């Protein structure tokens, strides 16, 4: 940056030296005999005599060369003639602001008493050579350019007001600084001009624009614009704005689609103007930010034939007067543009002054006559009638906006303050000089411009609008902005409408306000444009950045399973709480349904009915066995074990009901333990029955000691022993890590399953394993005894029942492990019911069939000799004596 600044200063010094060498070395007396061509355009355009004179450089007209649309802007060639210039009509308000301020000061008896203030106004060209020429003209004398020579005498300006742009301020300051003449810049604030080492005699009145970029970013955020273009001047001020804007945009996720640099040198306009506009027009970007001053950005109006920017919104500042154009139809229509205009107070009496201004009131003001006729389109009438004024009864208030604005512009407001600042500094200086007695009564006050610096630095006052004014750059306040909407109607009427404001010093949330309803976007647009690189990712989606592209260009991906995004353009999806799950659109979480195997649901009701049916059926079978306990077939099946088995099967069916309904602490503790104990009783009873059958056929010797094992108390003790072991296992399980109610939020995405956590997995599978061990033992013993005689043999039925029992529980284990939630409970209930029904059906149904439907077979003879019940066609496989012996010795109970 320092190198760029140094190079700029060196370039300006080189230009100054070049111009000074080329200027004619004529004396002051020669000025009276010979005048330069087009003298009225180099000498003061307007002057008013006074004891003290202020010089002012204002851009009032531009001189064109050749075809203005194809050549450099604001350049002049003296040999072209005095008529080859175009009025910058809107800038004439700056002249009137200066005149108004001077007249106001001269009317004030307390300010500069006995001293009148005058002014010289020069035209400021956007040209290095012409600006230096005008500056030297002001310092040397009217009509003559003599370096380091002054023939103005008392008319020498005590201060200069100029520099509508930073470039003009630097061009003027390069020469004016040699004479230490105070220069007050009324253009936009530029931090480069605050460097007192380079510009010790230059002062700035404008407010700082440090927060301008922040205001523009808030405007983009308000309308959700994330893809915008930027066109700014190729100078230090434009570079500073670019970096400030880019930093604020990055913080808020907004991207620059392109950046165009506008060359401010008039020699280089033609090199880039053609492609510059074409690139903007061909771009798909809907919102374009323009930053720069009016002189630099006139390229937008001159460089191409007339176009209409359809679908584009321009955001600019008041430093570029978007309404200004030297001719009515000379470029582009910026209808719907938004402009950040410096907020300023209304100067009392200024509008009334403008309403009274006309050439009749100021007959000596030739400049006003030329402006008047040019503004009111009556130039030919002026030429034909000589000194007669044109449209004498017209009013500036009748002029359209692109020619004249009755509202004081920011530049005019600054000029007004600058004149008052110089007047008050002169007043302070006069007071000090009078106290010292340096000026005697009746003498002329000989003021040197450099003497004014110490007073200007410390000047501070409140203007007529009540705003505090000071020239110290370090105390310059931050600008406040009105957001204006520029409108062009069908009848060519133009209007600037306030639609919002930005006050950086206001609290967050109140600093930026705008009315969407008041904004007109264009001739064919009814709402704000959609300025994005990629359409926003709606709720339920997340942003995935594209590799190698700006962050504003991205892809949208649906949120993963179990996650949601509630806002647009979310970078990450968030997981739902455990008790909630995403809806179908995945844009919000909804509460999960609480579920468990309920008695009221169809499956629960079905299982309940099945369990009750089989428990009632088992009870009926028990009743049948009790009622027919004296019959041979009941006596032959060991009544105690049969009753025990039927009781246990009844409880097996009923214990399945503990698995249905909302799990509680009590049901979780009881259901597995009761299931384990009653099933152990049932299976151990079957094992005891099987062993008794085997022993009955193995112990065949009369009065043998082995018959003691055939006693009922032995089988009952065996059942108690097996059940006791299971009871110990269940007690250990409950004591170490018992089951408890728990919730499963992961098995089903939209459900919370209330279940019983088994606590100790080892305890649970120990109980099941012990039952399986007894069942396997029963199946093995029964399978070995399947070939015993049919008369007293239950082994076949037990074998088949154990085969069903083991098949069910072997299938249960993998199925139970592979299911979740209610399905696990259903699988266990089904296994309990199926295995219990298998035992009941295989062991007791054949006996009930004989007892109830074939009572003729329920006799001692049929029990002893089954072949006799069949008509004696087949003899028993055992000898008659052995059969009789066993019948006599075998107990029937």
PDB file of C-alpha atoms in Angstrom, residues 138-339:
ATOM      1  CA  UNK A 138      -6.077  30.937  -9.080  1.00  0.00           C
ATOM      2  CA  UNK A 139      -2.702  31.447  -7.442  1.00  0.00           C
ATOM      3  CA  UNK A 140      -1.081  33.615 -10.161  1.00  0.00           C
ATOM      4  CA  UNK A 141      -3.851  35.837 -11.389  1.00  0.00           C
ATOM      5  CA  UNK A 142      -6.795  36.010 -13.734  1.00  0.00           C
ATOM      6  CA  UNK A 143      -6.040  34.945 -17.265  1.00  0.00           C
ATOM      7  CA  UNK A 144      -2.296  34.498 -16.743  1.00  0.00           C
ATOM      8  CA  UNK A 145      -0.327  31.406 -15.722  1.00  0.00           C
ATOM      9  CA  UNK A 146       2.941  32.472 -14.115  1.00  0.00           C
ATOM     10  CA  UNK A 147       4.520  30.041 -11.673  1.00  0.00           C
ATOM     11  CA  UNK A 148       5.612  31.540  -8.357  1.00  0.00           C
ATOM     12  CA  UNK A 149       4.170  34.951  -9.253  1.00  0.00           C
ATOM     13  CA  UNK A 150       1.033  36.612  -7.941  1.00  0.00           C
ATOM     14  CA  UNK A 151      -0.643  39.722  -9.274  1.00  0.00           C
ATOM     15  CA  UNK A 152      -3.929  39.405  -7.458  1.00  0.00           C
ATOM     16  CA  UNK A 153      -2.997  41.479  -4.461  1.00  0.00           C
ATOM     17  CA  UNK A 154      -5.976  41.803  -2.183  1.00  0.00           C
ATOM     18  CA  UNK A 155      -8.005  39.412  -4.348  1.00  0.00           C
ATOM     19  CA  UNK A 156      -5.736  36.529  -3.494  1.00  0.00           C
ATOM     20  CA  UNK A 157      -7.887  33.733  -1.947  1.00  0.00           C
ATOM     21  CA  UNK A 158      -7.272  33.157   1.743  1.00  0.00           C
ATOM     22  CA  UNK A 159      -8.506  29.563   1.413  1.00  0.00           C
ATOM     23  CA  UNK A 160      -9.608  27.195  -1.295  1.00  0.00           C
ATOM     24  CA  UNK A 161     -12.727  25.039  -1.212  1.00  0.00           C
ATOM     25  CA  UNK A 162     -12.448  22.252  -3.719  1.00  0.00           C
ATOM     26  CA  UNK A 163     -12.023  18.588  -4.339  1.00  0.00           C
ATOM     27  CA  UNK A 164     -15.342  16.957  -5.045  1.00  0.00           C
ATOM     28  CA  UNK A 165     -13.280  13.809  -5.489  1.00  0.00           C
ATOM     29  CA  UNK A 166     -10.094  12.547  -3.899  1.00  0.00           C
ATOM     30  CA  UNK A 167      -8.316  12.713  -7.264  1.00  0.00           C
ATOM     31  CA  UNK A 168      -9.136  16.404  -7.668  1.00  0.00           C
ATOM     32  CA  UNK A 169      -8.066  17.132  -4.099  1.00  0.00           C
ATOM     33  CA  UNK A 170      -4.711  15.477  -4.697  1.00  0.00           C
ATOM     34  CA  UNK A 171      -4.220  17.248  -8.036  1.00  0.00           C
ATOM     35  CA  UNK A 172      -4.980  20.629  -6.480  1.00  0.00           C
ATOM     36  CA  UNK A 173      -3.012  19.905  -3.321  1.00  0.00           C
ATOM     37  CA  UNK A 174       0.133  19.066  -5.269  1.00  0.00           C
ATOM     38  CA  UNK A 175       0.428  22.692  -6.362  1.00  0.00           C
ATOM     39  CA  UNK A 176      -1.460  24.555  -3.652  1.00  0.00           C
ATOM     40  CA  UNK A 177       0.704  22.987  -0.957  1.00  0.00           C
ATOM     41  CA  UNK A 178       3.710  24.911  -2.317  1.00  0.00           C
ATOM     42  CA  UNK A 179       2.022  28.136  -1.186  1.00  0.00           C
ATOM     43  CA  UNK A 180       0.636  26.745   2.111  1.00  0.00           C
ATOM     44  CA  UNK A 181      -2.857  27.857   1.075  1.00  0.00           C
ATOM     45  CA  UNK A 182      -5.524  26.062   3.159  1.00  0.00           C
ATOM     46  CA  UNK A 183      -7.519  23.664   1.037  1.00  0.00           C
ATOM     47  CA  UNK A 184     -10.861  22.359   2.333  1.00  0.00           C
ATOM     48  CA  UNK A 185     -12.031  19.242   0.516  1.00  0.00           C
ATOM     49  CA  UNK A 186     -15.801  18.876   0.383  1.00  0.00           C
ATOM     50  CA  UNK A 187     -15.741  15.493  -1.312  1.00  0.00           C
ATOM     51  CA  UNK A 188     -16.084  12.060   0.322  1.00  0.00           C
ATOM     52  CA  UNK A 189     -13.808  11.382   3.261  1.00  0.00           C
ATOM     53  CA  UNK A 190     -10.578   9.704   2.202  1.00  0.00           C
ATOM     54  CA  UNK A 191      -8.135   8.358   4.790  1.00  0.00           C
ATOM     55  CA  UNK A 192      -5.294   9.016   2.334  1.00  0.00           C
ATOM     56  CA  UNK A 193      -5.952  12.761   2.512  1.00  0.00           C
ATOM     57  CA  UNK A 194      -5.717  12.643   6.315  1.00  0.00           C
ATOM     58  CA  UNK A 195      -1.986  12.038   6.086  1.00  0.00           C
ATOM     59  CA  UNK A 196      -0.651  15.381   7.289  1.00  0.00           C
ATOM     60  CA  UNK A 197       2.858  14.433   6.229  1.00  0.00           C
ATOM     61  CA  UNK A 198       1.731  14.534   2.593  1.00  0.00           C
ATOM     62  CA  UNK A 199      -1.107  17.052   2.824  1.00  0.00           C
ATOM     63  CA  UNK A 200      -0.466  19.388   5.782  1.00  0.00           C
ATOM     64  CA  UNK A 201      -2.647  22.147   4.314  1.00  0.00           C
ATOM     65  CA  UNK A 202      -5.621  19.990   3.382  1.00  0.00           C
ATOM     66  CA  UNK A 203      -8.742  19.629   5.552  1.00  0.00           C
ATOM     67  CA  UNK A 204     -11.737  17.353   5.161  1.00  0.00           C
ATOM     68  CA  UNK A 205     -15.256  18.193   6.269  1.00  0.00           C
ATOM     69  CA  UNK A 206     -17.112  15.078   5.171  1.00  0.00           C
ATOM     70  CA  UNK A 207     -18.112  12.381   7.634  1.00  0.00           C
ATOM     71  CA  UNK A 208     -16.226   9.108   7.669  1.00  0.00           C
ATOM     72  CA  UNK A 209     -17.698   6.165   5.764  1.00  0.00           C
ATOM     73  CA  UNK A 210     -16.108   3.457   7.911  1.00  0.00           C
ATOM     74  CA  UNK A 211     -19.415   1.651   8.436  1.00  0.00           C
ATOM     75  CA  UNK A 212     -20.810   2.067   4.929  1.00  0.00           C
ATOM     76  CA  UNK A 213     -19.872  -1.507   4.034  1.00  0.00           C
ATOM     77  CA  UNK A 214     -21.629  -2.777   7.159  1.00  0.00           C
ATOM     78  CA  UNK A 215     -24.810  -0.973   6.166  1.00  0.00           C
ATOM     79  CA  UNK A 216     -24.715  -2.467   2.675  1.00  0.00           C
ATOM     80  CA  UNK A 217     -24.177  -5.938   4.119  1.00  0.00           C
ATOM     81  CA  UNK A 218     -27.183  -5.473   6.401  1.00  0.00           C
ATOM     82  CA  UNK A 219     -29.209  -4.539   3.341  1.00  0.00           C
ATOM     83  CA  UNK A 220     -28.083  -7.763   1.650  1.00  0.00           C
ATOM     84  CA  UNK A 221     -28.920  -9.814   4.728  1.00  0.00           C
ATOM     85  CA  UNK A 222     -32.351  -8.206   4.936  1.00  0.00           C
ATOM     86  CA  UNK A 223     -33.211  -9.287   1.389  1.00  0.00           C
ATOM     87  CA  UNK A 224     -31.187 -12.546   1.629  1.00  0.00           C
ATOM     88  CA  UNK A 225     -28.799 -11.569  -1.164  1.00  0.00           C
ATOM     89  CA  UNK A 226     -25.678 -13.726  -1.091  1.00  0.00           C
ATOM     90  CA  UNK A 227     -24.343 -13.393  -4.649  1.00  0.00           C
ATOM     91  CA  UNK A 228     -23.518  -9.810  -5.641  1.00  0.00           C
ATOM     92  CA  UNK A 229     -21.135  -7.950  -7.913  1.00  0.00           C
ATOM     93  CA  UNK A 230     -18.929  -4.968  -7.134  1.00  0.00           C
ATOM     94  CA  UNK A 231     -17.698  -2.128  -9.312  1.00  0.00           C
ATOM     95  CA  UNK A 232     -15.365   0.352  -7.634  1.00  0.00           C
ATOM     96  CA  UNK A 233     -12.749   2.880  -8.612  1.00  0.00           C
ATOM     97  CA  UNK A 234      -9.198   1.730  -9.111  1.00  0.00           C
ATOM     98  CA  UNK A 235      -7.660   3.919  -6.411  1.00  0.00           C
ATOM     99  CA  UNK A 236      -6.819   3.754  -2.721  1.00  0.00           C
ATOM    100  CA  UNK A 237     -10.312   4.739  -1.625  1.00  0.00           C
ATOM    101  CA  UNK A 238     -11.877   2.065  -3.802  1.00  0.00           C
ATOM    102  CA  UNK A 239      -9.356  -0.494  -2.537  1.00  0.00           C
ATOM    103  CA  UNK A 240     -10.128   0.372   1.078  1.00  0.00           C
ATOM    104  CA  UNK A 241     -13.869   0.025   0.476  1.00  0.00           C
ATOM    105  CA  UNK A 242     -13.320  -3.298  -1.302  1.00  0.00           C
ATOM    106  CA  UNK A 243     -11.469  -4.838   1.644  1.00  0.00           C
ATOM    107  CA  UNK A 244     -13.935  -3.488   4.210  1.00  0.00           C
ATOM    108  CA  UNK A 245     -16.904  -4.763   2.217  1.00  0.00           C
ATOM    109  CA  UNK A 246     -15.299  -8.118   1.529  1.00  0.00           C
ATOM    110  CA  UNK A 247     -14.497  -8.614   5.227  1.00  0.00           C
ATOM    111  CA  UNK A 248     -18.056  -7.855   6.313  1.00  0.00           C
ATOM    112  CA  UNK A 249     -19.473 -10.078   3.578  1.00  0.00           C
ATOM    113  CA  UNK A 250     -17.293 -13.027   4.546  1.00  0.00           C
ATOM    114  CA  UNK A 251     -18.420 -12.726   8.170  1.00  0.00           C
ATOM    115  CA  UNK A 252     -22.047 -12.993   7.050  1.00  0.00           C
ATOM    116  CA  UNK A 253     -21.679 -15.668   4.370  1.00  0.00           C
ATOM    117  CA  UNK A 254     -22.096 -13.372   1.355  1.00  0.00           C
ATOM    118  CA  UNK A 255     -19.937 -13.750  -1.739  1.00  0.00           C
ATOM    119  CA  UNK A 256     -18.646 -11.439  -4.441  1.00  0.00           C
ATOM    120  CA  UNK A 257     -19.450 -12.865  -7.852  1.00  0.00           C
ATOM    121  CA  UNK A 258     -17.065 -10.437  -9.561  1.00  0.00           C
ATOM    122  CA  UNK A 259     -15.123  -7.250  -8.882  1.00  0.00           C
ATOM    123  CA  UNK A 260     -14.641  -4.627 -11.575  1.00  0.00           C
ATOM    124  CA  UNK A 261     -12.106  -1.822 -11.128  1.00  0.00           C
ATOM    125  CA  UNK A 262     -12.953   1.458 -12.859  1.00  0.00           C
ATOM    126  CA  UNK A 263      -9.876   3.349 -14.052  1.00  0.00           C
ATOM    127  CA  UNK A 264     -10.038   6.921 -12.809  1.00  0.00           C
ATOM    128  CA  UNK A 265      -7.434   8.296 -15.241  1.00  0.00           C
ATOM    129  CA  UNK A 266      -9.146  10.025 -18.161  1.00  0.00           C
ATOM    130  CA  UNK A 267      -6.515   8.691 -20.548  1.00  0.00           C
ATOM    131  CA  UNK A 268      -7.351   5.123 -19.771  1.00  0.00           C
ATOM    132  CA  UNK A 269     -11.160   5.239 -19.810  1.00  0.00           C
ATOM    133  CA  UNK A 270     -11.339   4.158 -23.420  1.00  0.00           C
ATOM    134  CA  UNK A 271      -9.098   1.150 -22.772  1.00  0.00           C
ATOM    135  CA  UNK A 272     -11.583  -0.671 -20.557  1.00  0.00           C
ATOM    136  CA  UNK A 273     -14.975   0.959 -20.960  1.00  0.00           C
ATOM    137  CA  UNK A 274     -16.250  -1.344 -23.726  1.00  0.00           C
ATOM    138  CA  UNK A 275     -15.627  -4.652 -21.940  1.00  0.00           C
ATOM    139  CA  UNK A 276     -16.456  -3.232 -18.518  1.00  0.00           C
ATOM    140  CA  UNK A 277     -20.125  -2.609 -19.262  1.00  0.00           C
ATOM    141  CA  UNK A 278     -20.486  -5.749 -21.365  1.00  0.00           C
ATOM    142  CA  UNK A 279     -19.201  -7.920 -18.527  1.00  0.00           C
ATOM    143  CA  UNK A 280     -21.741  -6.432 -16.159  1.00  0.00           C
ATOM    144  CA  UNK A 281     -24.610  -6.771 -18.643  1.00  0.00           C
ATOM    145  CA  UNK A 282     -23.787 -10.385 -19.489  1.00  0.00           C
ATOM    146  CA  UNK A 283     -23.393 -11.402 -15.869  1.00  0.00           C
ATOM    147  CA  UNK A 284     -26.237 -13.312 -14.250  1.00  0.00           C
ATOM    148  CA  UNK A 285     -25.705 -11.380 -11.025  1.00  0.00           C
ATOM    149  CA  UNK A 286     -28.866  -9.543  -9.993  1.00  0.00           C
ATOM    150  CA  UNK A 287     -27.419  -7.108  -7.434  1.00  0.00           C
ATOM    151  CA  UNK A 288     -24.466  -4.859  -8.227  1.00  0.00           C
ATOM    152  CA  UNK A 289     -22.750  -2.500  -5.790  1.00  0.00           C
ATOM    153  CA  UNK A 290     -21.287   0.674  -7.285  1.00  0.00           C
ATOM    154  CA  UNK A 291     -18.741   2.631  -5.255  1.00  0.00           C
ATOM    155  CA  UNK A 292     -17.042   5.769  -6.471  1.00  0.00           C
ATOM    156  CA  UNK A 293     -17.594   9.414  -7.212  1.00  0.00           C
ATOM    157  CA  UNK A 294     -19.686  11.044  -9.912  1.00  0.00           C
ATOM    158  CA  UNK A 295     -16.754  11.985 -12.143  1.00  0.00           C
ATOM    159  CA  UNK A 296     -15.265   8.487 -12.145  1.00  0.00           C
ATOM    160  CA  UNK A 297     -18.580   6.725 -12.670  1.00  0.00           C
ATOM    161  CA  UNK A 298     -19.796   8.861 -15.557  1.00  0.00           C
ATOM    162  CA  UNK A 299     -18.343   6.063 -17.671  1.00  0.00           C
ATOM    163  CA  UNK A 300     -21.511   4.129 -16.871  1.00  0.00           C
ATOM    164  CA  UNK A 301     -23.515   6.732 -18.781  1.00  0.00           C
ATOM    165  CA  UNK A 302     -21.179   7.432 -21.700  1.00  0.00           C
ATOM    166  CA  UNK A 303     -19.436   4.219 -22.593  1.00  0.00           C
ATOM    167  CA  UNK A 304     -22.206   2.332 -24.362  1.00  0.00           C
ATOM    168  CA  UNK A 305     -25.425   2.990 -26.315  1.00  0.00           C
ATOM    169  CA  UNK A 306     -28.615   3.274 -24.348  1.00  0.00           C
ATOM    170  CA  UNK A 307     -29.650   0.133 -22.514  1.00  0.00           C
ATOM    171  CA  UNK A 308     -32.116  -0.700 -19.817  1.00  0.00           C
ATOM    172  CA  UNK A 309     -30.851  -2.836 -16.959  1.00  0.00           C
ATOM    173  CA  UNK A 310     -33.630  -5.355 -16.617  1.00  0.00           C
ATOM    174  CA  UNK A 311     -33.694  -7.448 -13.487  1.00  0.00           C
ATOM    175  CA  UNK A 312     -30.668  -5.766 -11.913  1.00  0.00           C
ATOM    176  CA  UNK A 313     -30.604  -3.750  -8.718  1.00  0.00           C
ATOM    177  CA  UNK A 314     -27.876  -1.158  -8.231  1.00  0.00           C
ATOM    178  CA  UNK A 315     -26.672  -0.236  -4.754  1.00  0.00           C
ATOM    179  CA  UNK A 316     -24.630   2.937  -4.571  1.00  0.00           C
ATOM    180  CA  UNK A 317     -23.800   5.948  -2.419  1.00  0.00           C
ATOM    181  CA  UNK A 318     -24.621   9.603  -2.761  1.00  0.00           C
ATOM    182  CA  UNK A 319     -20.985  10.226  -3.746  1.00  0.00           C
ATOM    183  CA  UNK A 320     -22.109   9.032  -7.159  1.00  0.00           C
ATOM    184  CA  UNK A 321     -25.010  11.237  -8.137  1.00  0.00           C
ATOM    185  CA  UNK A 322     -27.030   8.634  -9.952  1.00  0.00           C
ATOM    186  CA  UNK A 323     -29.431  11.238 -11.293  1.00  0.00           C
ATOM    187  CA  UNK A 324     -26.779  13.383 -12.999  1.00  0.00           C
ATOM    188  CA  UNK A 325     -26.368  13.294 -16.764  1.00  0.00           C
ATOM    189  CA  UNK A 326     -25.323  16.138 -19.083  1.00  0.00           C
ATOM    190  CA  UNK A 327     -28.031  15.279 -21.586  1.00  0.00           C
ATOM    191  CA  UNK A 328     -31.440  13.761 -21.131  1.00  0.00           C
ATOM    192  CA  UNK A 329     -31.002  10.461 -22.962  1.00  0.00           C
ATOM    193  CA  UNK A 330     -27.378   9.596 -22.661  1.00  0.00           C
ATOM    194  CA  UNK A 331     -26.998   6.181 -21.129  1.00  0.00           C
ATOM    195  CA  UNK A 332     -28.683   3.716 -18.870  1.00  0.00           C
ATOM    196  CA  UNK A 333     -31.813   3.862 -16.774  1.00  0.00           C
ATOM    197  CA  UNK A 334     -31.068   3.085 -13.134  1.00  0.00           C
ATOM    198  CA  UNK A 335     -34.729   2.845 -12.190  1.00  0.00           C
ATOM    199  CA  UNK A 336     -35.146   1.070  -8.838  1.00  0.00           C
ATOM    200  CA  UNK A 337     -31.581   1.679  -7.635  1.00  0.00           C
ATOM    201  CA  UNK A 338     -30.916   2.030  -3.899  1.00  0.00           C
ATOM    202  CA  UNK A 339     -28.559   4.743  -2.727  1.00  0.00           C
TER     203      UNK A 339
END
